[in-house]
């Protein structure tokens, strides 16, 4: 019996971890655009800000997303020589990116309100 309970706990725990990971992935693009909309940033600055907000992201996840956002016309970048190593790529949001971000903010606010209303209904 104990082993069945343990297995059920493990399965439930694994499912919540997967769900949490999917939710984080779903808001990552939004969070990155929010960070870049403040001012031009270097990739490690983005990782630091996300880490400070307790949204852990590795470079292997960030760079492909930045490339996709750039290819979609939402970001641009420029190279800057570094005194302490190779040149750095600094990202900034484009006008299209700002428009897209404003739409994302509206969608996010609507989603948050829907979830709040549903959780209030449950309680």
Tab-separated table of C-alpha atoms in Angstrom:
chain	number	residue	atom	x	y	z
A	1	UNK	CA	0.000	0.000	0.000
A	2	UNK	CA	2.809	2.394	0.954
A	3	UNK	CA	4.483	1.820	-2.407
A	4	UNK	CA	1.236	2.662	-4.275
A	5	UNK	CA	0.870	5.918	-2.345
A	6	UNK	CA	4.513	6.719	-3.036
A	7	UNK	CA	4.060	6.060	-6.760
A	8	UNK	CA	0.940	8.228	-6.888
A	9	UNK	CA	2.754	11.024	-5.072
A	10	UNK	CA	5.680	10.703	-7.484
A	11	UNK	CA	3.393	10.800	-10.539
A	12	UNK	CA	1.478	13.803	-9.237
A	13	UNK	CA	4.726	15.576	-8.368
A	14	UNK	CA	6.147	14.870	-11.821
A	15	UNK	CA	2.992	16.150	-13.500
A	16	UNK	CA	3.041	19.390	-11.522
A	17	UNK	CA	6.710	19.871	-12.408
A	18	UNK	CA	5.922	19.388	-16.098
A	19	UNK	CA	2.976	21.753	-15.851
A	20	UNK	CA	5.080	24.362	-14.059
A	21	UNK	CA	7.773	24.061	-16.731
A	22	UNK	CA	5.187	24.538	-19.489
A	23	UNK	CA	3.743	27.607	-17.769
A	24	UNK	CA	7.221	29.125	-17.403
A	25	UNK	CA	7.951	28.477	-21.070
A	26	UNK	CA	4.650	30.089	-21.971
A	27	UNK	CA	5.490	33.377	-20.273
A	28	UNK	CA	9.202	33.453	-21.065
A	29	UNK	CA	8.827	35.343	-24.352
A	30	UNK	CA	6.632	37.909	-22.601
A	31	UNK	CA	9.143	38.352	-19.766
A	32	UNK	CA	12.065	38.726	-22.171
A	33	UNK	CA	10.259	41.402	-24.166
A	34	UNK	CA	9.371	43.210	-20.931
A	35	UNK	CA	13.034	43.253	-19.899
A	36	UNK	CA	14.297	44.403	-23.279
A	37	UNK	CA	11.593	47.073	-23.511
A	38	UNK	CA	13.160	48.893	-20.547
A	39	UNK	CA	16.491	49.477	-22.308
A	40	UNK	CA	19.063	47.837	-24.543
A	41	UNK	CA	20.497	44.721	-22.873
A	42	UNK	CA	23.145	42.045	-23.216
A	43	UNK	CA	22.010	38.409	-22.994
A	44	UNK	CA	23.606	37.858	-19.586
A	45	UNK	CA	21.655	40.893	-18.300
A	46	UNK	CA	18.441	39.164	-19.370
A	47	UNK	CA	19.445	35.954	-17.597
A	48	UNK	CA	20.306	37.907	-14.442
A	49	UNK	CA	16.971	39.759	-14.435
A	50	UNK	CA	15.060	36.538	-14.984
A	51	UNK	CA	17.056	34.844	-12.231
A	52	UNK	CA	16.357	37.760	-9.873
A	53	UNK	CA	12.665	37.273	-10.646
A	54	UNK	CA	13.090	33.540	-9.857
A	55	UNK	CA	12.566	32.463	-13.459
A	56	UNK	CA	15.663	30.393	-14.165
A	57	UNK	CA	16.727	30.229	-17.801
A	58	UNK	CA	19.907	28.879	-19.338
A	59	UNK	CA	21.705	30.310	-22.365
A	60	UNK	CA	20.703	27.273	-24.418
A	61	UNK	CA	17.079	28.304	-23.980
A	62	UNK	CA	17.563	32.055	-24.253
A	63	UNK	CA	19.611	32.384	-27.447
A	64	UNK	CA	17.247	30.462	-29.749
A	65	UNK	CA	14.346	32.505	-28.395
A	66	UNK	CA	16.213	35.783	-28.954
A	67	UNK	CA	17.032	34.663	-32.498
A	68	UNK	CA	13.393	33.835	-33.187
A	69	UNK	CA	12.215	37.178	-31.769
A	70	UNK	CA	14.807	38.938	-33.922
A	71	UNK	CA	13.781	36.977	-37.034
A	72	UNK	CA	10.146	37.889	-36.312
A	73	UNK	CA	11.149	41.573	-36.358
A	74	UNK	CA	10.408	42.118	-32.657
A	75	UNK	CA	14.039	42.677	-31.652
A	76	UNK	CA	17.155	44.090	-33.208
A	77	UNK	CA	20.719	43.918	-32.011
A	78	UNK	CA	24.060	45.596	-32.390
A	79	UNK	CA	27.583	44.421	-31.705
A	80	UNK	CA	29.801	46.276	-29.265
A	81	UNK	CA	33.459	45.650	-28.616
A	82	UNK	CA	34.206	44.470	-25.098
A	83	UNK	CA	37.269	45.405	-23.063
A	84	UNK	CA	37.176	42.050	-21.306
A	85	UNK	CA	36.575	39.551	-24.100
A	86	UNK	CA	34.793	38.999	-27.400
A	87	UNK	CA	32.320	41.534	-28.821
A	88	UNK	CA	28.906	41.577	-27.185
A	89	UNK	CA	25.518	41.514	-28.846
A	90	UNK	CA	23.112	44.074	-27.336
A	91	UNK	CA	19.397	43.613	-27.946
A	92	UNK	CA	16.690	46.241	-28.173
A	93	UNK	CA	13.009	46.075	-28.918
A	94	UNK	CA	11.751	47.317	-32.282
A	95	UNK	CA	8.608	49.368	-32.898
A	96	UNK	CA	6.885	46.169	-34.008
A	97	UNK	CA	8.119	44.535	-30.817
A	98	UNK	CA	6.610	47.318	-28.706
A	99	UNK	CA	3.269	46.933	-30.468
A	100	UNK	CA	3.419	43.167	-30.000
A	101	UNK	CA	4.350	43.604	-26.323
A	102	UNK	CA	1.373	45.922	-25.734
A	103	UNK	CA	-0.923	43.262	-27.195
A	104	UNK	CA	0.729	40.629	-25.023
A	105	UNK	CA	0.163	42.814	-21.940
A	106	UNK	CA	-3.543	43.064	-22.770
A	107	UNK	CA	-3.780	39.307	-23.280
A	108	UNK	CA	-1.889	38.676	-20.047
A	109	UNK	CA	-4.154	41.004	-18.057
A	110	UNK	CA	-7.240	39.278	-19.475
A	111	UNK	CA	-5.827	35.839	-18.685
A	112	UNK	CA	-4.914	36.824	-15.124
A	113	UNK	CA	-8.437	38.160	-14.582
A	114	UNK	CA	-10.021	34.966	-15.919
A	115	UNK	CA	-7.862	32.785	-13.678
A	116	UNK	CA	-8.584	35.007	-10.670
A	117	UNK	CA	-12.321	34.820	-11.275
A	118	UNK	CA	-12.160	31.037	-11.615
A	119	UNK	CA	-10.114	30.615	-8.439
A	120	UNK	CA	-12.533	32.873	-6.547
A	121	UNK	CA	-15.431	30.773	-7.810
A	122	UNK	CA	-13.735	27.590	-6.591
A	123	UNK	CA	-13.183	29.004	-3.113
